[in-house]
mmCIF file of C-alpha atoms in Angstrom:
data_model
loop_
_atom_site.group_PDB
_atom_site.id
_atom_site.type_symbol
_atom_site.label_atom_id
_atom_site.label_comp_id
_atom_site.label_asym_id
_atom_site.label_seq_id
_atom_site.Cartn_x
_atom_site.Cartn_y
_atom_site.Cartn_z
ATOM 1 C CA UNK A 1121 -17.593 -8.254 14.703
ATOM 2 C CA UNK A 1122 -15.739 -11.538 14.397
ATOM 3 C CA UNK A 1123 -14.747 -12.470 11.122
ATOM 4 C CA UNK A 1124 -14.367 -16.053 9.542
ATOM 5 C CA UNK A 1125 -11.963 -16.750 7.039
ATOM 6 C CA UNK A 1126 -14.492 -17.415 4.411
ATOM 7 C CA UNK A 1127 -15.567 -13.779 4.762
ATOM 8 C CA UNK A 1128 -12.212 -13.100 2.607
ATOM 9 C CA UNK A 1129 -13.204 -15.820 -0.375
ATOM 10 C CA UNK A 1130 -13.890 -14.403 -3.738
ATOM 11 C CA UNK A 1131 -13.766 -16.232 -7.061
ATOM 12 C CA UNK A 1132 -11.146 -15.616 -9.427
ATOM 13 C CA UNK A 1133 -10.330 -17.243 -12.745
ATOM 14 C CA UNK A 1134 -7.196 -19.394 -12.835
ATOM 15 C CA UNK A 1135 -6.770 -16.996 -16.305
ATOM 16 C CA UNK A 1136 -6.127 -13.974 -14.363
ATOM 17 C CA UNK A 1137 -3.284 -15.543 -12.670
ATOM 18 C CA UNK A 1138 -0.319 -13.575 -13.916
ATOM 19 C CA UNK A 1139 2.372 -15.964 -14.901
ATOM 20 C CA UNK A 1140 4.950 -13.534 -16.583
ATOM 21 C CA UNK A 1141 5.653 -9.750 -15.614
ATOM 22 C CA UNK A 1142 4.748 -7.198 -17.472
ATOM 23 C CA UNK A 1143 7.645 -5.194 -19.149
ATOM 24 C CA UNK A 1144 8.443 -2.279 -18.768
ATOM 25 C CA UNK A 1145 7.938 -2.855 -14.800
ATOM 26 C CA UNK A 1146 5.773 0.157 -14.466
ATOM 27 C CA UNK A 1147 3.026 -0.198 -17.000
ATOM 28 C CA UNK A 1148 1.007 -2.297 -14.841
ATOM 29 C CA UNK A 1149 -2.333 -1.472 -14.099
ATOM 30 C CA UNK A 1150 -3.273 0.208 -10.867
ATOM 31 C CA UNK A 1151 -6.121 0.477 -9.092
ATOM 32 C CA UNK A 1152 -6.326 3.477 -7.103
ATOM 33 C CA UNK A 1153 -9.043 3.149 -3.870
ATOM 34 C CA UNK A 1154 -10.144 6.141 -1.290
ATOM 35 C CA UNK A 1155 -10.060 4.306 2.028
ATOM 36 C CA UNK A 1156 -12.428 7.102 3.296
ATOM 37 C CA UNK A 1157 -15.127 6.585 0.585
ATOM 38 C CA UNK A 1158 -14.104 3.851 -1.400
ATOM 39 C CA UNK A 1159 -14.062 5.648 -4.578
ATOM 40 C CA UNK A 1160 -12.078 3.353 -7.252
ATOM 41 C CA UNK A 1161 -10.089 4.601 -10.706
ATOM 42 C CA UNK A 1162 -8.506 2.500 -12.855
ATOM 43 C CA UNK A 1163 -4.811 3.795 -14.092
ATOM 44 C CA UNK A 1164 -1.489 2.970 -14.415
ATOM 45 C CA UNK A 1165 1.303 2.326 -12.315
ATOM 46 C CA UNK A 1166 3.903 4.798 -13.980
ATOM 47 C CA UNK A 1167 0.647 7.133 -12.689
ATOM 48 C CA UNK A 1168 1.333 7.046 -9.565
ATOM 49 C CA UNK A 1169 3.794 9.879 -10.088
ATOM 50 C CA UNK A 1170 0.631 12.032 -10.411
ATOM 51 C CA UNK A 1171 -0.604 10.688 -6.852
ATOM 52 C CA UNK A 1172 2.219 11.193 -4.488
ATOM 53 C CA UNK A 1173 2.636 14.769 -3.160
ATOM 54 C CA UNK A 1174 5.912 16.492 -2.223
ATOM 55 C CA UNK A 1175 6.728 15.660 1.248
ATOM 56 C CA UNK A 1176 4.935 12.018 0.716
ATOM 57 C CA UNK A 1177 7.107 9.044 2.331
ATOM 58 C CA UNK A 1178 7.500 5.560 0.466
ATOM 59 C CA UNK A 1179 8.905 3.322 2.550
ATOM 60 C CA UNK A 1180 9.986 0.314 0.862
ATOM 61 C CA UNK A 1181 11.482 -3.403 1.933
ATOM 62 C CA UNK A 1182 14.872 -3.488 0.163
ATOM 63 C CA UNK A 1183 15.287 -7.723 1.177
ATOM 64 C CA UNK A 1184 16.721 -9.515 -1.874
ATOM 65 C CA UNK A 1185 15.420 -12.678 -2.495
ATOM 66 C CA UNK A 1186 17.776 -15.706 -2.329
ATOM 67 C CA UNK A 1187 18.023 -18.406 -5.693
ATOM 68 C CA UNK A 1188 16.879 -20.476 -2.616
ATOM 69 C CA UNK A 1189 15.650 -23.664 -4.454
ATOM 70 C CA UNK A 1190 18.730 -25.744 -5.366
ATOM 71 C CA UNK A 1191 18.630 -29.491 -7.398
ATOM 72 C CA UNK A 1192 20.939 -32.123 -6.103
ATOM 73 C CA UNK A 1193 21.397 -35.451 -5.501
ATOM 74 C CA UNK A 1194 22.315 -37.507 -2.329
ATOM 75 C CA UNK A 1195 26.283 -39.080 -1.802
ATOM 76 C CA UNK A 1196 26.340 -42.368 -2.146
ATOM 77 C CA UNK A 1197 23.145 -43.615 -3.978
ATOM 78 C CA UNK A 1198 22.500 -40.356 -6.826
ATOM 79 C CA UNK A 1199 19.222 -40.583 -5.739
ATOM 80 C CA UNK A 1200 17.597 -36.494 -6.664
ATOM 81 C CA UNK A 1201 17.010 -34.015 -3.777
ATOM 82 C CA UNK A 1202 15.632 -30.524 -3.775
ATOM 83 C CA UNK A 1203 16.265 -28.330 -1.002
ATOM 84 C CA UNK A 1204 14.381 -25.070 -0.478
ATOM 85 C CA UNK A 1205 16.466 -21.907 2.208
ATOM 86 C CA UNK A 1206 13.997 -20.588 4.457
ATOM 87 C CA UNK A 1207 16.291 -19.328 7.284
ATOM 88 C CA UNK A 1208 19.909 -18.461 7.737
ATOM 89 C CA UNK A 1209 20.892 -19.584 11.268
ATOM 90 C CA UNK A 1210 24.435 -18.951 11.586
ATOM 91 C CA UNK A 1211 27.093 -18.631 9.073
ATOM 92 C CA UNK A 1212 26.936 -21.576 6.608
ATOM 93 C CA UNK A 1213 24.028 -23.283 8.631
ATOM 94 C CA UNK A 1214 20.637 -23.081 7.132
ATOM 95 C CA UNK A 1215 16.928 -24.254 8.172
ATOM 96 C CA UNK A 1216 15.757 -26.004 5.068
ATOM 97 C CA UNK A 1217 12.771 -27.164 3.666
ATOM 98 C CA UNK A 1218 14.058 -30.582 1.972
ATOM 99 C CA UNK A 1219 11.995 -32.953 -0.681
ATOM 100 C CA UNK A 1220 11.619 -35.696 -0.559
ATOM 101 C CA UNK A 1221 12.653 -36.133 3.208
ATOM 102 C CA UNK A 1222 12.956 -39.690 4.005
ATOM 103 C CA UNK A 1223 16.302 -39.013 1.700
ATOM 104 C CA UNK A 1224 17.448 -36.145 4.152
ATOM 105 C CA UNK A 1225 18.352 -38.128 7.955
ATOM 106 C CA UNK A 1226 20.459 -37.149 10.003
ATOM 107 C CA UNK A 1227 23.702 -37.333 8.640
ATOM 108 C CA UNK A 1228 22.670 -37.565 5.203
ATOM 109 C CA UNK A 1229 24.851 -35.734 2.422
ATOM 110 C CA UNK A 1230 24.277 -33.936 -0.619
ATOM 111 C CA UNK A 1231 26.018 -32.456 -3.545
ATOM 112 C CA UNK A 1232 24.820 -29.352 -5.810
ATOM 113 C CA UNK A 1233 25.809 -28.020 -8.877
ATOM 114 C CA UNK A 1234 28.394 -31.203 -9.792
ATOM 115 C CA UNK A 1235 30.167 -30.596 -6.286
ATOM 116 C CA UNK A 1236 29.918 -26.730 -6.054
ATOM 117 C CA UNK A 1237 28.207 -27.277 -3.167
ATOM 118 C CA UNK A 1238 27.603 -29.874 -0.469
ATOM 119 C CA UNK A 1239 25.736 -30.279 2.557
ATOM 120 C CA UNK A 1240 25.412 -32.309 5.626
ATOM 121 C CA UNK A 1241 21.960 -32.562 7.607
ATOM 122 C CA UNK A 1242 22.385 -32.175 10.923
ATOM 123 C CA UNK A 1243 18.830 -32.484 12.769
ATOM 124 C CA UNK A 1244 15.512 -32.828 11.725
ATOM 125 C CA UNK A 1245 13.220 -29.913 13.592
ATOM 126 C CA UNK A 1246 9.263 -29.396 14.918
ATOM 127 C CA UNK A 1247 7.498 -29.618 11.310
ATOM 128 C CA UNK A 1248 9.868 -31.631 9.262
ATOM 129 C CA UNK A 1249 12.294 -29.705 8.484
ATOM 130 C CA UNK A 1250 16.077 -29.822 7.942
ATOM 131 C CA UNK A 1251 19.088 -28.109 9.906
ATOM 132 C CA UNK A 1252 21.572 -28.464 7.209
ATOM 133 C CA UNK A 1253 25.445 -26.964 6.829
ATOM 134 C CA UNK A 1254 26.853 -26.407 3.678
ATOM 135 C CA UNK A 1255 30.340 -26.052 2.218
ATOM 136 C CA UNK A 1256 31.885 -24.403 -0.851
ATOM 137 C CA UNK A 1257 34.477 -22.202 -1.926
ATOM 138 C CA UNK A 1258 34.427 -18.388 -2.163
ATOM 139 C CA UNK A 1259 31.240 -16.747 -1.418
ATOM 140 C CA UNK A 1260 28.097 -18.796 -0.224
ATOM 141 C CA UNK A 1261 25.810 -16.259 -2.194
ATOM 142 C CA UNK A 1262 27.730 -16.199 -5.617
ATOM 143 C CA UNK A 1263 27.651 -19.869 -5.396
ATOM 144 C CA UNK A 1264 23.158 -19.379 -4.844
ATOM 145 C CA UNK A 1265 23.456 -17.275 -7.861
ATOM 146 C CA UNK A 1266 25.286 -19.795 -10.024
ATOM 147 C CA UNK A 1267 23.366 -22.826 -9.445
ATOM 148 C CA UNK A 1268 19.871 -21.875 -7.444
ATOM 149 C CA UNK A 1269 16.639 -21.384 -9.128
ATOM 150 C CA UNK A 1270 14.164 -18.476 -7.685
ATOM 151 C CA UNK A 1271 11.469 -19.657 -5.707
ATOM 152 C CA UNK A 1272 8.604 -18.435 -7.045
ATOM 153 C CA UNK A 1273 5.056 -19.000 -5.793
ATOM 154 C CA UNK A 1274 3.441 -23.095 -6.440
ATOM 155 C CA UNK A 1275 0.889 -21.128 -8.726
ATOM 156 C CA UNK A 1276 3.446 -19.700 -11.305
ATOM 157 C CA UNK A 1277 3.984 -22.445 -13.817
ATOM 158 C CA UNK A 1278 6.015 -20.511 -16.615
ATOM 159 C CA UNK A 1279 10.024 -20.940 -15.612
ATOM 160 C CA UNK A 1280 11.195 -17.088 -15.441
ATOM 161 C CA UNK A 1281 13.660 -16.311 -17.789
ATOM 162 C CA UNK A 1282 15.448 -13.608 -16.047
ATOM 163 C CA UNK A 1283 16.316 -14.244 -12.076
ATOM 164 C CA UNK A 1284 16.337 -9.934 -11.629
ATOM 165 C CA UNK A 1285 12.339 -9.513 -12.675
ATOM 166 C CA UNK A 1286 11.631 -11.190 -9.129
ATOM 167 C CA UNK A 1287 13.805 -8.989 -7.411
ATOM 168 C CA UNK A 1288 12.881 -5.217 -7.195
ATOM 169 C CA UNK A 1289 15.463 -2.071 -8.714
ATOM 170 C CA UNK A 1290 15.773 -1.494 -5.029
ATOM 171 C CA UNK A 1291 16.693 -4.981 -3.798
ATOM 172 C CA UNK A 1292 20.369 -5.133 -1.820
ATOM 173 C CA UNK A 1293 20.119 -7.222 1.803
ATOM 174 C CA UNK A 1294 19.887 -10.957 0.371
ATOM 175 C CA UNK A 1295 17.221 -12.990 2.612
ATOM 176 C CA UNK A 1296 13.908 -13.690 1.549
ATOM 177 C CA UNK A 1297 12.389 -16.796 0.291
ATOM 178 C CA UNK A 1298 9.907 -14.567 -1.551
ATOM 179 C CA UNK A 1299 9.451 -11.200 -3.200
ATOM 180 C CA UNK A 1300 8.128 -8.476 -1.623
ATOM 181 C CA UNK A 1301 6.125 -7.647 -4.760
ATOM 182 C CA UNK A 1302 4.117 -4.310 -4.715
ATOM 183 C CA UNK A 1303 7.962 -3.039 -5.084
ATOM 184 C CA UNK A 1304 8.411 -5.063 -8.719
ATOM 185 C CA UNK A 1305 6.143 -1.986 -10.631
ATOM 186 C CA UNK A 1306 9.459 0.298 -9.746
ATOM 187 C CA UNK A 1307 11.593 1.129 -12.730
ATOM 188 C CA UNK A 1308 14.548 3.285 -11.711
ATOM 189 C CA UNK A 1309 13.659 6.166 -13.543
ATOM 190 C CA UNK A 1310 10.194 5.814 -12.096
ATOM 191 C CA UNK A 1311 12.163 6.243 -8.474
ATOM 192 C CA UNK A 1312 14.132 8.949 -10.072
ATOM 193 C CA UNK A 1313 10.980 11.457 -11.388
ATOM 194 C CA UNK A 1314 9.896 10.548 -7.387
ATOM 195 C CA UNK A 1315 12.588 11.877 -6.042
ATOM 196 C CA UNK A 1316 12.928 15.219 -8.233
ATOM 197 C CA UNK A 1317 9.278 16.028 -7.345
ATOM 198 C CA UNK A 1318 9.886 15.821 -3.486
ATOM 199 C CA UNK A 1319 9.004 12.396 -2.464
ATOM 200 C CA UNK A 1320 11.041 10.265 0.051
ATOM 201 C CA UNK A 1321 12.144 6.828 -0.369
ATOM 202 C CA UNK A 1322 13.219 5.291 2.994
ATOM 203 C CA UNK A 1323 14.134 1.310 3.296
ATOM 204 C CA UNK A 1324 13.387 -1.148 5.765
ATOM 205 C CA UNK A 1325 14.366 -4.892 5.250
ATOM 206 C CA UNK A 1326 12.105 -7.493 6.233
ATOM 207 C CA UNK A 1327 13.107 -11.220 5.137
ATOM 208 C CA UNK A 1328 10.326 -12.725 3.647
ATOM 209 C CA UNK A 1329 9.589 -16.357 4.689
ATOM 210 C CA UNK A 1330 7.681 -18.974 3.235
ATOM 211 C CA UNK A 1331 4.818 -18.636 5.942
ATOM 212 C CA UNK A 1332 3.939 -15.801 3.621
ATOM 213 C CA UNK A 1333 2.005 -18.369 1.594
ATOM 214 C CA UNK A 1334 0.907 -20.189 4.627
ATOM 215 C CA UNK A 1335 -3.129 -20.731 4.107
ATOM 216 C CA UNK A 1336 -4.878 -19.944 6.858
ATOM 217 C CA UNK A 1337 -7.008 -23.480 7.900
ATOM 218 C CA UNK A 1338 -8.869 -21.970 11.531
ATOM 219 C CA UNK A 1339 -12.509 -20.746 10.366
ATOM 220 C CA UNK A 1340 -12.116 -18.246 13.210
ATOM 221 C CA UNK A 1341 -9.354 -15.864 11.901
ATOM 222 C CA UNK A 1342 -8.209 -14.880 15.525
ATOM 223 C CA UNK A 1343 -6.983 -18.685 16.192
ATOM 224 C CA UNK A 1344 -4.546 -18.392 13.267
ATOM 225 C CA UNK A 1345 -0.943 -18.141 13.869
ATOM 226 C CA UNK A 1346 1.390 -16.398 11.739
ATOM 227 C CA UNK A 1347 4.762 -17.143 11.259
ATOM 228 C CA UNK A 1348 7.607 -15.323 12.950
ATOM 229 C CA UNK A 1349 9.848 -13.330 10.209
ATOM 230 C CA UNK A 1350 13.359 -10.784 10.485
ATOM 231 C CA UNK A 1351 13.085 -7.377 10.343
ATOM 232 C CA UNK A 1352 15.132 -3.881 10.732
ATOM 233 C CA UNK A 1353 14.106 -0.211 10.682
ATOM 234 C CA UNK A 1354 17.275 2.110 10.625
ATOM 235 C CA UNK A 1355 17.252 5.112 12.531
ATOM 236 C CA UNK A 1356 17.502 7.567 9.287
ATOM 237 C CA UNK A 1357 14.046 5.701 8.320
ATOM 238 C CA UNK A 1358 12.518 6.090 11.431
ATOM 239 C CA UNK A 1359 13.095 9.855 11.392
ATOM 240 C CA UNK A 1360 12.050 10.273 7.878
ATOM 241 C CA UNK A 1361 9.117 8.832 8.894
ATOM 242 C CA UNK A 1362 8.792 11.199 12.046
ATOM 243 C CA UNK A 1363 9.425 14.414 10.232
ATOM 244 C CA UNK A 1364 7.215 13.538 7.479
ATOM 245 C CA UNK A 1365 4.321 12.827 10.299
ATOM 246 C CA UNK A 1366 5.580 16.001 12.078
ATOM 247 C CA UNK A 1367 5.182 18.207 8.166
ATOM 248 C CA UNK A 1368 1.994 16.535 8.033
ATOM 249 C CA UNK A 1369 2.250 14.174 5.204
ATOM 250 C CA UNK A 1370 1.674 10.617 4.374
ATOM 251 C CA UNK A 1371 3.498 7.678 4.920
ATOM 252 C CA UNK A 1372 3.092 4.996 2.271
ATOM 253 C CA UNK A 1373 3.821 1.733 3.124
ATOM 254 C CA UNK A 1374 5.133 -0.003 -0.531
ATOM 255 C CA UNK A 1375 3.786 -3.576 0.521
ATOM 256 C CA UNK A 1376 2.338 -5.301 3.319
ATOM 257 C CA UNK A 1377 5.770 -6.508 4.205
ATOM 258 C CA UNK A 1378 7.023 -2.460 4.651
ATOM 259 C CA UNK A 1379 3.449 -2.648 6.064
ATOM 260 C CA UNK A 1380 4.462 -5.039 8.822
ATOM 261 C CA UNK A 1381 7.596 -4.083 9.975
ATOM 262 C CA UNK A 1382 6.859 -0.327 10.518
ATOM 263 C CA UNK A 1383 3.784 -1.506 12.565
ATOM 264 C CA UNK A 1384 5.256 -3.767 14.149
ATOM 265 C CA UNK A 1385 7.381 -0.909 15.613
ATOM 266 C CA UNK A 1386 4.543 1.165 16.174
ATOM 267 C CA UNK A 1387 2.655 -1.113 18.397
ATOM 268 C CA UNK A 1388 5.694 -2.774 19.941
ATOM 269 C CA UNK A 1389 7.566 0.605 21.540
ATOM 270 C CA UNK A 1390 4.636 3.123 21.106
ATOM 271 C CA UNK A 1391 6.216 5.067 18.651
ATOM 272 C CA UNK A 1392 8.458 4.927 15.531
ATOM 273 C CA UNK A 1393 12.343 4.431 16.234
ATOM 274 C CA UNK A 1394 15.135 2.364 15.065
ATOM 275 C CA UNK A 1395 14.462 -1.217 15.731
ATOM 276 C CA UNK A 1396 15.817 -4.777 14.855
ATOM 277 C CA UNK A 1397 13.929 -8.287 15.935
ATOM 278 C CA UNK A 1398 11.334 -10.347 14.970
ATOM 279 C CA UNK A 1399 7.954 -10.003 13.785
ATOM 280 C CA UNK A 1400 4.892 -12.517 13.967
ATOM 281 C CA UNK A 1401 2.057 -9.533 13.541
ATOM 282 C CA UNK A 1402 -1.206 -10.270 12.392
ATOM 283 C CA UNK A 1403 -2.821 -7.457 11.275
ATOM 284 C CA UNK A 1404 -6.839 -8.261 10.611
ATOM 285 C CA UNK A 1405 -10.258 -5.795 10.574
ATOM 286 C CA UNK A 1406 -10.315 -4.081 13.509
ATOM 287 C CA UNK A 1407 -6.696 -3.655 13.831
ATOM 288 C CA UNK A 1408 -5.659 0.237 15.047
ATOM 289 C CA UNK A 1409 -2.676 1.097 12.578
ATOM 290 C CA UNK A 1410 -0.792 3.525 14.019
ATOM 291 C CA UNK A 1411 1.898 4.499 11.405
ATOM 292 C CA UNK A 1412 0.893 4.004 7.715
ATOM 293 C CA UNK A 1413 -1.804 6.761 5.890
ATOM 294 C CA UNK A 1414 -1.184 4.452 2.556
ATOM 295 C CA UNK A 1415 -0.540 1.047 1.162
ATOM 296 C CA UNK A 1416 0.685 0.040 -2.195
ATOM 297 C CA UNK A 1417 -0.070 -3.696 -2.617
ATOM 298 C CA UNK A 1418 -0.779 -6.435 -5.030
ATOM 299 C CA UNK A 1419 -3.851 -8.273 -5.509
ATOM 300 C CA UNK A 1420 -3.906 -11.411 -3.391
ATOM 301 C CA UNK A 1421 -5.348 -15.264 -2.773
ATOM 302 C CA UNK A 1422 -9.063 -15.335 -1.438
ATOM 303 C CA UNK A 1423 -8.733 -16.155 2.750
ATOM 304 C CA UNK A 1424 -5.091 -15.313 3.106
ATOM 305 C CA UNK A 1425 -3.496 -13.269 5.852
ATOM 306 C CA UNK A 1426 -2.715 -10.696 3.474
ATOM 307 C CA UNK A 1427 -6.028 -9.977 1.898
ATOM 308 C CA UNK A 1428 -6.690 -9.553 6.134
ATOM 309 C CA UNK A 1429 -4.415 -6.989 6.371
ATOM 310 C CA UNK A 1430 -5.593 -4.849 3.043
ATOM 311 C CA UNK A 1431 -9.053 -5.291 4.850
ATOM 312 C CA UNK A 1432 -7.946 -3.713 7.953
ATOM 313 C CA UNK A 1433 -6.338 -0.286 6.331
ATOM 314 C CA UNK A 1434 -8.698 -0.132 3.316
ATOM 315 C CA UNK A 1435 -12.072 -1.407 5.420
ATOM 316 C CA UNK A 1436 -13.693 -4.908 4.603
ATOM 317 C CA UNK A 1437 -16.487 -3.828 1.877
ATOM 318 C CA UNK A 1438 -14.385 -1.286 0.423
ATOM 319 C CA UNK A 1439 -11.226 -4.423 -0.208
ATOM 320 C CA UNK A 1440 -14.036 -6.703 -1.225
ATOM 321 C CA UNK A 1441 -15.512 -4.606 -3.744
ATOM 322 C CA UNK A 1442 -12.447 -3.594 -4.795
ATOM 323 C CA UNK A 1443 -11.647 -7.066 -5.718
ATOM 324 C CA UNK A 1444 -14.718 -7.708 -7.747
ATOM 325 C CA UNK A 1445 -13.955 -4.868 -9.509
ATOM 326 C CA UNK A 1446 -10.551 -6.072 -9.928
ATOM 327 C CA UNK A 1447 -11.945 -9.037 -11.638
ATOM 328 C CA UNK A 1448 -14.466 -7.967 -13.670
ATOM 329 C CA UNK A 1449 -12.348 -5.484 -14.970
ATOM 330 C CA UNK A 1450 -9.705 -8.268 -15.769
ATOM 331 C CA UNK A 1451 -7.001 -7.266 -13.553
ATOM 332 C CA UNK A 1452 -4.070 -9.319 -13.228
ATOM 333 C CA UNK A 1453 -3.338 -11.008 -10.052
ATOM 334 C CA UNK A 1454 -0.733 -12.063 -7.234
ATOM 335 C CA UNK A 1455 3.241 -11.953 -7.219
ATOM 336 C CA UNK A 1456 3.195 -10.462 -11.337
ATOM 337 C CA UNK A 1457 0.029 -8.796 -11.675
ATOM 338 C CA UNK A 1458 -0.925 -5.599 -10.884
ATOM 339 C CA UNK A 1459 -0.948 -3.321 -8.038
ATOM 340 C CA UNK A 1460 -3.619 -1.319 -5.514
ATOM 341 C CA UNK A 1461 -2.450 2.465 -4.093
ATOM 342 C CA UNK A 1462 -4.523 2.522 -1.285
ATOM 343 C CA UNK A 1463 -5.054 6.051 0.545
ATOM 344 C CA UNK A 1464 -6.728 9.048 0.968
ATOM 345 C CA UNK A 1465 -5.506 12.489 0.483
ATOM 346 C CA UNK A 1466 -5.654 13.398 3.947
ATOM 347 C CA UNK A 1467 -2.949 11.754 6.554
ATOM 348 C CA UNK A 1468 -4.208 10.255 10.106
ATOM 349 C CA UNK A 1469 -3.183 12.392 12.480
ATOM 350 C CA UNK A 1470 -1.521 10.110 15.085
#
């Protein structure tokens, strides 16, 4: 069945936008789904203690995103710049997303923070945007936490008082240009009381770009192209992730960006093993997964690539109903709201 992007639109009130995260991390509100029957209960995240089973695998995307959105102003006339990090390409050279542009030529140079930081633009690339090389003393990413401001999503108005609540506990390989949020409902101890009951936790890192909020604009969901984003799967995940398969328990992707990456590796070699590249996947219904038995997600915008992908593992009514549920039931939604554990209690045997 070919599917139109309009098949993933469903209403939601702009008042069940979450604008502020809910403290402590793990009292959001989860809604737990049966992939195989599409059975629904409404709990808690700190819950989900009670729903993993010894020998259970999270595997979770430890990226750290960068204070990428910096406030500056151009040498020579003061006029204000902002300048939003999508992509490190070598050492202090960056692919930027500048505003507004017709202040960024070639040559063009720019000072942050009162002189912290400068940078020069060296070319202007396919789509607009801006090869630029910075310099600074010391560190380049002590000098992002000083003076850059988190990019959060265009539909979070409130400024975020504290830079950590859009990082997860877990966070350590600096590199995304968003949050990989299903991991924000972890509190440490949360991860802790995991751990002493028999459940893994194995990282991957997957850089999150900006194409992440890309909209998708073809009607026919096949023509849409996704963006192309970093990713690497150690070899001590990829066996956790073997001998938990091999015991016969799940493996539970924490995100659609852990989602991604592991398969990604699953479809690209065949099999799970250590890996490094780059992944444009574009998982949509009718995909064949071939590593995950569960998905913990947040709830996301109607016709997006990610609502896709939910659709895929979880089936199209069951996601659909699930998020009319979700909003009659006043859930709260995208990067801060609250979360899905998507599953059933028996792994695919693959």
């Amino acid at each position: 069945m070919q599917m139109k992007r309009s098949d993933f639109y469903f209403d939601l009130p702009e008042s069940l936008i979450a604008q502020t995260p809910v403290e402590p991390r793990d009292h959001s509100r989860l809604l737990v789904m049966d992939r195989q029957t599409g059975k629904i209960e409404h709990k808690h995240f700190y819950d989900i203690e009670d729903l993993l089973e010894p020998g259970d695998l999270l595997v979770v995307n430890n990226s750290r995103v960068l204070p990428a959105r910096l406030f500056g102003q151009k040498e020579g006339t003061g006029s204000n710049i902002e300048f939003l990090l999508l992509e490190q390409k070598e050492k202090d050279i960056w692919e930027t997303l500048v505003k507004p542009g017709r202040r960024a030529k070639t040559g063009a140079k720019f000072s942050f923070g009162g002189g912290v930081l400068q940078a020069e633009v060296l070319d202007v690339v396919e789509g607009g945007n801006r090869i630029v090389r910075f310099s600074y003393q010391g560190n380049f990413f002590d000098v992002l936490d000083q003076i850059g401001q988190m990019p959060l999503p265009p539909y979070i108005k409130q400024k975020l008082e504290n830079k950590e609540r859009y990082q997860t506990v877990y966070s350590k390989d600096p590199g995304s240009a968003a949050a990989p949020t299903a991991g924000l409902h972890f509190t440490p101890e949360l991860m802790e009381r995991l751990r002493e009951k028999g459940v893994g936790i194995a990282s991957v890192t997957l850089h999150v770009g900006l194409g992440t909020f890309r909209p998708v604009k073809e009607d026919d969901i096949t023509k849409h192209l996704m963006h192309s984003e970093h990713y690497l799967l150690p070899e001590e995940t990829a066996e956790a992730i073997r001998r938990t398969k091999a015991n016969g328990k799940r493996v539970i992707a924490v995100g659609t960006t852990s989602c991604r990456t592991l398969e990604s590796v699953g479809t690209f070699y065949g099999q799970i093993q250590a890996a490094e590249g780059y992944t444009d996947i574009f998982i949509y219904p009718g995909y064949p997964f071939q590593v995950i038995d569960g998905l913990i997600t947040n709830f996301h915008l109607p016709e997006s690539t990610l609502i896709m992908l939910v659709s895929a593992f979880a089936g199209y009514e069951n996601t659909m109903h699930a998020y009319q549920e979700a909003v009659r039931e006043q859930y709260r939604f995208f990067s801060f709201g609250d979360a899905m554990f998507i599953t059933s209690r028996t792994p695919d045997r693959k």
